[in-house]
Amino acid sequence: MVKTFGATKALRGVDFVLNRGEVRGLVGENGSGKSTMTSIIAGFQKCDSGEMFLEGKPYAPANVREARDSKVAMIVQEIGTIGGIGIAENMFLGEIQNFSRGSIVEKKKLHEEAKKAFEKIGVTTIDTSRPTTSINLEDRKLLEVASAMRCDPDILIVDETTTALSQNGREIIYGLMKKQVAENKSVIFISHDLDEIIEVCDNLTVLRDGVMIGDLSKPEFEKNKIQNMMVGREIKGDYYRADYDGSHGDRVVMKVEHLYGLHTLRDVNLELHEGEILGIGGLSECGMHELGRAMFGVDIMVSGQITVNGRKISKTHQAAAAGIGYVSKNRDTESLMLQAGIGFNITIPSLEKISSFGIISKAREKQYTQQQIDALSIKCEGGQQKTRALSGGNKQKVAFAKWLGKGSQILVFDCPTRGVDVGVKAAMYRLIEDLKKNGHAIVLISEELQELIGMSDRIIIMKNGRIEGEHLRSSDLSEHDLIREMI
Amino acid sequence: MADTGMKSGTEKKELVRMWLPVMGLVAVIAIFGIWSGGRIFMGDNITTIINQAFTTMMVASGLAMIYAQGGMDFSPGGVIALCSLTGVAVANATGSIVLVLPMCIITGIGCYAVTGIITVGLNMNPYIGTVSMMFLTRGIVNSVFNVRSFSSINLGIANNIWFRFACLIVIVFICWILFNRTKIGRASQAYGENQQAAAQTGMPLKKYRLIAYMFGGAIVGIATFFYLARVGNVSTSSGMNEEMNVITAMALGGMAMGGGVRTAIRCGVIGSLIISLLVNGLVVCGIAVEWTHGVRGLIFLVVVAISFVRDKGVKFLPR
């Protein structure tokens, strides 16, 4: 199977076999072709050459509905529902005519069917008559799951769905996957979380640069081995920081005092020092993301203050001027302008650096952009290339480059390695370590406890908007200690 | 450039977006050139075409940053009328034309500062601010004409076609610099592209956006000065329909109506030339002037329809 996007070959001759009654994991770095392959199987797009067989018969779905008629359904990585319409309407998108008498839609029947679909996957708490925007992202994901499961798929494709879900939602998906297997049906499971893959999959296919690298069966699963296959080189043992030296400069660079937010933050106090990596962890709704936004002046605060060198920060331009850089956890919607060129994104906070008398110099802009691309080894065709064409990891590097190029001394990274493959992840960790050595102060907000323990000089655990505990860097610190404070 | 790789669907679409308006311009020139037997290229007629495109081109260039922010402006016609009024009034009162240009510019900046404060400061839909400004300015002009009248003025050199032409090029170039090579232009494009991401660039967005509005006002003021030079006096129909001319020109020129990084100065320039050539070509070819209004309406409809197809998923009307 071959698929090309412009000059990028996403898939080059992949052979893939899925057997009945198995959960097959699909792993690979960002841009290795996982989503491309599965979306072809599910009828979202077509391949340029190659063929597919379903139960021995040639199979080439022209669109998603044809795929669903053949009992192949996919839950996509991105948001696949439309915000402005009702929940039930979303579920039966494209088949509303089945619920119509003449041109009138039978709402009651629609809601009943939607409810049934939810019950089928064991969800009873969602009111199908509400507008889709009124439910949270997790429930929207479940809506997609319910919608996909309606066709009783023989092949269910789960593309990084679990990362968006809490434990509860994950259990629902795991349950469905088990049921598929019990009914002698199949699942293709994509995830970046190797522990999860190892736990739920029977077999594993590794992709790299659009080529199949190998198949592994359950007894052969071993984290290091899989990682090596994914990146094609040895990943060294010191994935995180190797040292346990939590020392840093004495100078306080940022002070948060009695901060109360509109949503969750309650009386947060903390100090950030020069050369310190401050990890902030907790459950997703604990207020840590809001705290990160507050540090860059994105959200309005009710009371309290954040100061940098005595200057108060309440607007984003004050934050940027005070030397703060911020990479949002929603990289694609908040940190980057995907339609714009890489150069546009990288230079926009630092335009005065490449301007004389307020006019941007094209030559200096080009040079500056290339410097940043080289410094972070961003894989791209050049500064003019559209940012949306990059893989997740490289997009994240662009978001980093914005602030590193500007020379921001305080860097707030909210989930910097989310949806980033192991290769780029390791590079990010080295980068964060180097930044620390150069005296930058770093706030690392993360939902991955391993990452916090592995990288931080000091970890703050938040719960319900308050600081619940504080831990200094140590080799004894375990995830267990942190989880206890989180819940 | 050796480009052997295949272009993806979106890249192709972008190329179409860039070149379609240019092809449209070439097509219009070719069609009317042949139909009129070359008469549209006669010396005098070229002057007429430039004069007809003049105001729309200058105003569209000045307002490009507002369009880049995702705004749409319904007020330039009204603002031109008010600027004409203040310009002529100051000339009548002082008996000299020295203060006409400054007066037009100040009035333009004032009007757009108000629109800007309503839109940017109060965070309202740009539609509201500009439509109110349209009614406000028209209202003022009409009320003043109820109580007094003005005598014609002669703005001398501003009537010389070469001088006008040179000024037009300079102004469009200044607009281009501001749009592409300054923080204000970049901030406007970023804001139209993605408001949240723009906020997280750490730029003082409100300030830059407001400056973009006021700059637009200054250019409308300058355009009014040249308009006055040609028309010679102010009336209640001064600047009539200019807002529609500008919007049509933008759409014809391929402006992304939702704003963002795919907006460009060239859109208004190409679009205004197309309109001017079309209307002029029809007249030269013997079609009655009254019909040209109908043609304009038709073009507007077709262009909007095409923009819709090109911008699938992007709303035509401003946010």
PDB file of N, CA and C in Angstrom, chain A residues 4 6-7 293 296 298 316-317 320 326 328 333-337 339-340 344 347-349 351-352 358-360 362 365 386 388 402-403, chain B residues 5-8 10-11 14 177-178 180-183 185-187 189-191 193-194 196-205 261-262:
ATOM      1  N   THR A   4       0.985   8.977  -0.845  1.00  0.00           N
ATOM      2  CA  THR A   4       1.877  10.138  -0.790  1.00  0.00           C
ATOM      3  C   THR A   4       1.064  11.400  -0.560  1.00  0.00           C
ATOM      4  N   GLY A   6       1.915  15.193  -1.265  1.00  0.00           N
ATOM      5  CA  GLY A   6       2.929  16.087  -1.810  1.00  0.00           C
ATOM      6  C   GLY A   6       4.234  15.331  -1.941  1.00  0.00           C
ATOM      7  N   ALA A   7       5.297  15.955  -1.434  1.00  0.00           N
ATOM      8  CA  ALA A   7       6.596  15.318  -1.557  1.00  0.00           C
ATOM      9  C   ALA A   7       6.812  14.280  -0.465  1.00  0.00           C
ATOM     10  N   ARG A 293      -1.606  28.756  32.388  1.00  0.00           N
ATOM     11  CA  ARG A 293      -2.167  29.850  31.582  1.00  0.00           C
ATOM     12  C   ARG A 293      -2.046  31.174  32.324  1.00  0.00           C
ATOM     13  N   PHE A 296       1.202  32.998  32.091  1.00  0.00           N
ATOM     14  CA  PHE A 296       1.456  33.747  30.866  1.00  0.00           C
ATOM     15  C   PHE A 296       0.374  34.826  30.657  1.00  0.00           C
ATOM     16  N   VAL A 298      -2.817  34.491  30.284  1.00  0.00           N
ATOM     17  CA  VAL A 298      -3.858  34.151  29.310  1.00  0.00           C
ATOM     18  C   VAL A 298      -5.242  34.279  29.948  1.00  0.00           C
ATOM     19  N   THR A 316      -0.884  38.822  28.416  1.00  0.00           N
ATOM     20  CA  THR A 316       0.131  38.038  27.715  1.00  0.00           C
ATOM     21  C   THR A 316       1.310  38.887  27.250  1.00  0.00           C
ATOM     22  N   HIS A 317       1.053  40.146  26.865  1.00  0.00           N
ATOM     23  CA  HIS A 317       2.184  40.937  26.370  1.00  0.00           C
ATOM     24  C   HIS A 317       3.120  41.361  27.493  1.00  0.00           C
ATOM     25  N   ALA A 320       5.226  38.173  28.015  1.00  0.00           N
ATOM     26  CA  ALA A 320       6.253  37.994  26.994  1.00  0.00           C
ATOM     27  C   ALA A 320       7.382  38.998  27.195  1.00  0.00           C
ATOM     28  N   TYR A 326       5.515  30.495  26.740  1.00  0.00           N
ATOM     29  CA  TYR A 326       4.493  29.518  27.142  1.00  0.00           C
ATOM     30  C   TYR A 326       4.107  28.643  25.965  1.00  0.00           C
ATOM     31  N   SER A 328       1.303  25.962  25.073  1.00  0.00           N
ATOM     32  CA  SER A 328       0.040  25.437  25.578  1.00  0.00           C
ATOM     33  C   SER A 328      -0.053  23.939  25.375  1.00  0.00           C
ATOM     34  N   THR A 333      -4.152  24.381  18.424  1.00  0.00           N
ATOM     35  CA  THR A 333      -5.150  25.439  18.370  1.00  0.00           C
ATOM     36  C   THR A 333      -4.695  26.717  19.065  1.00  0.00           C
ATOM     37  N   GLU A 334      -3.737  26.619  19.986  1.00  0.00           N
ATOM     38  CA  GLU A 334      -3.378  27.813  20.749  1.00  0.00           C
ATOM     39  C   GLU A 334      -1.939  28.281  20.552  1.00  0.00           C
ATOM     40  N   SER A 335      -1.016  27.357  20.351  1.00  0.00           N
ATOM     41  CA  SER A 335       0.378  27.785  20.280  1.00  0.00           C
ATOM     42  C   SER A 335       0.821  28.078  18.860  1.00  0.00           C
ATOM     43  N   LEU A 336       0.140  27.488  17.885  1.00  0.00           N
ATOM     44  CA  LEU A 336       0.604  27.636  16.510  1.00  0.00           C
ATOM     45  C   LEU A 336      -0.523  28.092  15.595  1.00  0.00           C
ATOM     46  N   MET A 337      -0.129  28.778  14.518  1.00  0.00           N
ATOM     47  CA  MET A 337      -1.076  29.060  13.452  1.00  0.00           C
ATOM     48  C   MET A 337      -0.736  28.104  12.321  1.00  0.00           C
ATOM     49  N   GLN A 339      -1.985  27.300   9.440  1.00  0.00           N
ATOM     50  CA  GLN A 339      -2.014  27.694   8.026  1.00  0.00           C
ATOM     51  C   GLN A 339      -0.815  28.560   7.666  1.00  0.00           C
ATOM     52  N   ALA A 340      -0.198  29.134   8.696  1.00  0.00           N
ATOM     53  CA  ALA A 340       0.909  30.053   8.434  1.00  0.00           C
ATOM     54  C   ALA A 340       2.201  29.270   8.255  1.00  0.00           C
ATOM     55  N   PHE A 344       6.707  32.308   9.981  1.00  0.00           N
ATOM     56  CA  PHE A 344       5.717  33.238  10.550  1.00  0.00           C
ATOM     57  C   PHE A 344       5.518  32.926  12.029  1.00  0.00           C
ATOM     58  N   THR A 347       8.895  33.591  14.170  1.00  0.00           N
ATOM     59  CA  THR A 347       9.347  34.971  14.349  1.00  0.00           C
ATOM     60  C   THR A 347       8.348  35.854  15.088  1.00  0.00           C
ATOM     61  N   ILE A 348       7.086  35.440  15.146  1.00  0.00           N
ATOM     62  CA  ILE A 348       6.070  36.410  15.577  1.00  0.00           C
ATOM     63  C   ILE A 348       6.278  36.995  16.979  1.00  0.00           C
ATOM     64  N   PRO A 349       6.820  36.263  17.964  1.00  0.00           N
ATOM     65  CA  PRO A 349       7.034  36.969  19.232  1.00  0.00           C
ATOM     66  C   PRO A 349       8.304  37.823  19.226  1.00  0.00           C
ATOM     67  N   LEU A 351       9.589  39.861  16.571  1.00  0.00           N
ATOM     68  CA  LEU A 351       9.717  40.648  15.341  1.00  0.00           C
ATOM     69  C   LEU A 351      10.694  41.814  15.481  1.00  0.00           C
ATOM     70  N   GLU A 352      10.790  42.378  16.702  1.00  0.00           N
ATOM     71  CA  GLU A 352      11.692  43.530  16.834  1.00  0.00           C
ATOM     72  C   GLU A 352      13.152  43.124  16.602  1.00  0.00           C
ATOM     73  N   GLY A 358      11.197  49.477  12.864  1.00  0.00           N
ATOM     74  CA  GLY A 358       9.842  48.927  12.808  1.00  0.00           C
ATOM     75  C   GLY A 358       9.516  48.155  11.550  1.00  0.00           C
ATOM     76  N   ILE A 359      10.433  48.106  10.593  1.00  0.00           N
ATOM     77  CA  ILE A 359      10.175  47.368   9.353  1.00  0.00           C
ATOM     78  C   ILE A 359      10.969  46.064   9.375  1.00  0.00           C
ATOM     79  N   ILE A 360      10.273  44.959   9.131  1.00  0.00           N
ATOM     80  CA  ILE A 360      10.914  43.653   9.165  1.00  0.00           C
ATOM     81  C   ILE A 360      11.814  43.481   7.939  1.00  0.00           C
ATOM     82  N   LYS A 362      13.429  41.104   5.365  1.00  0.00           N
ATOM     83  CA  LYS A 362      13.136  39.760   4.853  1.00  0.00           C
ATOM     84  C   LYS A 362      14.366  38.853   5.015  1.00  0.00           C
ATOM     85  N   GLU A 365      14.793  37.917   8.585  1.00  0.00           N
ATOM     86  CA  GLU A 365      13.726  36.998   8.987  1.00  0.00           C
ATOM     87  C   GLU A 365      14.076  35.574   8.559  1.00  0.00           C
ATOM     88  N   LYS A 386       4.254  25.329   5.181  1.00  0.00           N
ATOM     89  CA  LYS A 386       3.119  25.500   6.092  1.00  0.00           C
ATOM     90  C   LYS A 386       3.341  24.641   7.337  1.00  0.00           C
ATOM     91  N   ARG A 388       1.192  23.291   9.227  1.00  0.00           N
ATOM     92  CA  ARG A 388       0.290  22.144   9.354  1.00  0.00           C
ATOM     93  C   ARG A 388       0.865  20.893   8.692  1.00  0.00           C
ATOM     94  N   LYS A 402       9.719  29.332  19.038  1.00  0.00           N
ATOM     95  CA  LYS A 402       9.179  30.666  19.208  1.00  0.00           C
ATOM     96  C   LYS A 402       9.833  31.367  20.400  1.00  0.00           C
ATOM     97  N   TRP A 403       9.867  30.649  21.511  1.00  0.00           N
ATOM     98  CA  TRP A 403      10.314  31.293  22.754  1.00  0.00           C
ATOM     99  C   TRP A 403      11.805  31.171  22.968  1.00  0.00           C
TER     100      TRP A 403
ATOM    101  N   GLY B   5       7.889  16.929  -7.497  1.00  0.00           N
ATOM    102  CA  GLY B   5       6.943  16.252  -6.605  1.00  0.00           C
ATOM    103  C   GLY B   5       5.507  16.589  -6.958  1.00  0.00           C
ATOM    104  N   MET B   6       4.602  15.722  -6.628  1.00  0.00           N
ATOM    105  CA  MET B   6       3.194  15.979  -6.862  1.00  0.00           C
ATOM    106  C   MET B   6       2.685  16.994  -5.847  1.00  0.00           C
ATOM    107  N   LYS B   7       1.723  17.792  -6.283  1.00  0.00           N
ATOM    108  CA  LYS B   7       1.123  18.753  -5.361  1.00  0.00           C
ATOM    109  C   LYS B   7      -0.092  18.104  -4.703  1.00  0.00           C
ATOM    110  N   SER B   8      -0.234  18.340  -3.415  1.00  0.00           N
ATOM    111  CA  SER B   8      -1.398  17.776  -2.738  1.00  0.00           C
ATOM    112  C   SER B   8      -2.618  18.641  -3.028  1.00  0.00           C
ATOM    113  N   THR B  10      -4.594  20.429  -1.114  1.00  0.00           N
ATOM    114  CA  THR B  10      -4.648  21.754  -0.504  1.00  0.00           C
ATOM    115  C   THR B  10      -3.673  22.708  -1.173  1.00  0.00           C
ATOM    116  N   GLU B  11      -2.519  22.195  -1.577  1.00  0.00           N
ATOM    117  CA  GLU B  11      -1.549  23.057  -2.249  1.00  0.00           C
ATOM    118  C   GLU B  11      -2.106  23.549  -3.581  1.00  0.00           C
ATOM    119  N   GLU B  14      -4.516  26.251  -3.049  1.00  0.00           N
ATOM    120  CA  GLU B  14      -3.881  27.517  -2.724  1.00  0.00           C
ATOM    121  C   GLU B  14      -3.340  28.202  -3.985  1.00  0.00           C
ATOM    122  N   ILE B 177       3.919  47.521   2.829  1.00  0.00           N
ATOM    123  CA  ILE B 177       4.965  47.422   3.859  1.00  0.00           C
ATOM    124  C   ILE B 177       4.335  47.185   5.226  1.00  0.00           C
ATOM    125  N   LEU B 178       3.316  48.002   5.529  1.00  0.00           N
ATOM    126  CA  LEU B 178       2.700  47.885   6.844  1.00  0.00           C
ATOM    127  C   LEU B 178       2.057  46.518   7.027  1.00  0.00           C
ATOM    128  N   ASN B 180       2.761  43.589   5.436  1.00  0.00           N
ATOM    129  CA  ASN B 180       3.636  42.417   5.406  1.00  0.00           C
ATOM    130  C   ASN B 180       4.862  42.516   6.294  1.00  0.00           C
ATOM    131  N   ARG B 181       5.305  43.745   6.543  1.00  0.00           N
ATOM    132  CA  ARG B 181       6.613  43.876   7.174  1.00  0.00           C
ATOM    133  C   ARG B 181       6.594  44.597   8.505  1.00  0.00           C
ATOM    134  N   THR B 182       5.444  44.674   9.151  1.00  0.00           N
ATOM    135  CA  THR B 182       5.461  45.277  10.482  1.00  0.00           C
ATOM    136  C   THR B 182       4.686  44.404  11.451  1.00  0.00           C
ATOM    137  N   LYS B 183       4.910  44.668  12.722  1.00  0.00           N
ATOM    138  CA  LYS B 183       4.206  43.937  13.768  1.00  0.00           C
ATOM    139  C   LYS B 183       2.700  44.117  13.643  1.00  0.00           C
ATOM    140  N   GLY B 185       0.844  44.599  10.955  1.00  0.00           N
ATOM    141  CA  GLY B 185       0.304  43.735   9.905  1.00  0.00           C
ATOM    142  C   GLY B 185       0.319  42.275  10.320  1.00  0.00           C
ATOM    143  N   ARG B 186       1.443  41.854  10.889  1.00  0.00           N
ATOM    144  CA  ARG B 186       1.550  40.454  11.303  1.00  0.00           C
ATOM    145  C   ARG B 186       0.523  40.133  12.388  1.00  0.00           C
ATOM    146  N   ALA B 187       0.360  41.073  13.339  1.00  0.00           N
ATOM    147  CA  ALA B 187      -0.598  40.850  14.424  1.00  0.00           C
ATOM    148  C   ALA B 187      -2.012  40.743  13.855  1.00  0.00           C
ATOM    149  N   GLN B 189      -2.905  39.730  10.838  1.00  0.00           N
ATOM    150  CA  GLN B 189      -3.052  38.441  10.164  1.00  0.00           C
ATOM    151  C   GLN B 189      -3.176  37.319  11.188  1.00  0.00           C
ATOM    152  N   ALA B 190      -2.339  37.381  12.220  1.00  0.00           N
ATOM    153  CA  ALA B 190      -2.369  36.330  13.241  1.00  0.00           C
ATOM    154  C   ALA B 190      -3.723  36.295  13.923  1.00  0.00           C
ATOM    155  N   TYR B 191      -4.259  37.495  14.228  1.00  0.00           N
ATOM    156  CA  TYR B 191      -5.542  37.551  14.911  1.00  0.00           C
ATOM    157  C   TYR B 191      -6.642  36.928  14.053  1.00  0.00           C
ATOM    158  N   GLU B 193      -6.241  34.735  11.783  1.00  0.00           N
ATOM    159  CA  GLU B 193      -5.959  33.314  11.571  1.00  0.00           C
ATOM    160  C   GLU B 193      -6.446  32.485  12.758  1.00  0.00           C
ATOM    161  N   ASN B 194      -6.089  32.917  13.952  1.00  0.00           N
ATOM    162  CA  ASN B 194      -6.392  32.123  15.140  1.00  0.00           C
ATOM    163  C   ASN B 194      -6.260  33.033  16.350  1.00  0.00           C
ATOM    164  N   GLN B 196      -6.830  32.700  19.549  1.00  0.00           N
ATOM    165  CA  GLN B 196      -6.168  32.202  20.752  1.00  0.00           C
ATOM    166  C   GLN B 196      -4.663  32.161  20.568  1.00  0.00           C
ATOM    167  N   ALA B 197      -4.241  31.635  19.419  1.00  0.00           N
ATOM    168  CA  ALA B 197      -2.815  31.543  19.160  1.00  0.00           C
ATOM    169  C   ALA B 197      -2.208  32.938  19.077  1.00  0.00           C
ATOM    170  N   ALA B 198      -2.964  33.880  18.500  1.00  0.00           N
ATOM    171  CA  ALA B 198      -2.460  35.244  18.399  1.00  0.00           C
ATOM    172  C   ALA B 198      -2.255  35.834  19.790  1.00  0.00           C
ATOM    173  N   ALA B 199      -3.209  35.572  20.687  1.00  0.00           N
ATOM    174  CA  ALA B 199      -3.090  36.081  22.050  1.00  0.00           C
ATOM    175  C   ALA B 199      -1.847  35.495  22.714  1.00  0.00           C
ATOM    176  N   GLN B 200      -1.544  34.254  22.386  1.00  0.00           N
ATOM    177  CA  GLN B 200      -0.409  33.598  23.044  1.00  0.00           C
ATOM    178  C   GLN B 200       0.933  33.884  22.367  1.00  0.00           C
ATOM    179  N   THR B 201       0.949  34.834  21.429  1.00  0.00           N
ATOM    180  CA  THR B 201       2.242  35.253  20.913  1.00  0.00           C
ATOM    181  C   THR B 201       2.846  36.318  21.819  1.00  0.00           C
ATOM    182  N   GLY B 202       2.032  36.800  22.758  1.00  0.00           N
ATOM    183  CA  GLY B 202       2.528  37.834  23.652  1.00  0.00           C
ATOM    184  C   GLY B 202       2.596  39.215  23.006  1.00  0.00           C
ATOM    185  N   MET B 203       1.867  39.433  21.927  1.00  0.00           N
ATOM    186  CA  MET B 203       1.842  40.766  21.325  1.00  0.00           C
ATOM    187  C   MET B 203       0.706  41.573  21.955  1.00  0.00           C
ATOM    188  N   PRO B 204       0.878  42.895  22.088  1.00  0.00           N
ATOM    189  CA  PRO B 204      -0.236  43.712  22.572  1.00  0.00           C
ATOM    190  C   PRO B 204      -1.279  43.845  21.455  1.00  0.00           C
ATOM    191  N   LEU B 205      -2.102  42.820  21.313  1.00  0.00           N
ATOM    192  CA  LEU B 205      -3.000  42.708  20.169  1.00  0.00           C
ATOM    193  C   LEU B 205      -3.969  43.867  20.039  1.00  0.00           C
ATOM    194  N   VAL B 261      -3.717  34.530   7.509  1.00  0.00           N
ATOM    195  CA  VAL B 261      -2.451  34.688   6.793  1.00  0.00           C
ATOM    196  C   VAL B 261      -2.602  34.588   5.279  1.00  0.00           C
ATOM    197  N   ARG B 262      -3.775  34.209   4.812  1.00  0.00           N
ATOM    198  CA  ARG B 262      -3.926  34.116   3.365  1.00  0.00           C
ATOM    199  C   ARG B 262      -4.531  35.377   2.751  1.00  0.00           C
TER     200      ARG B 262
END
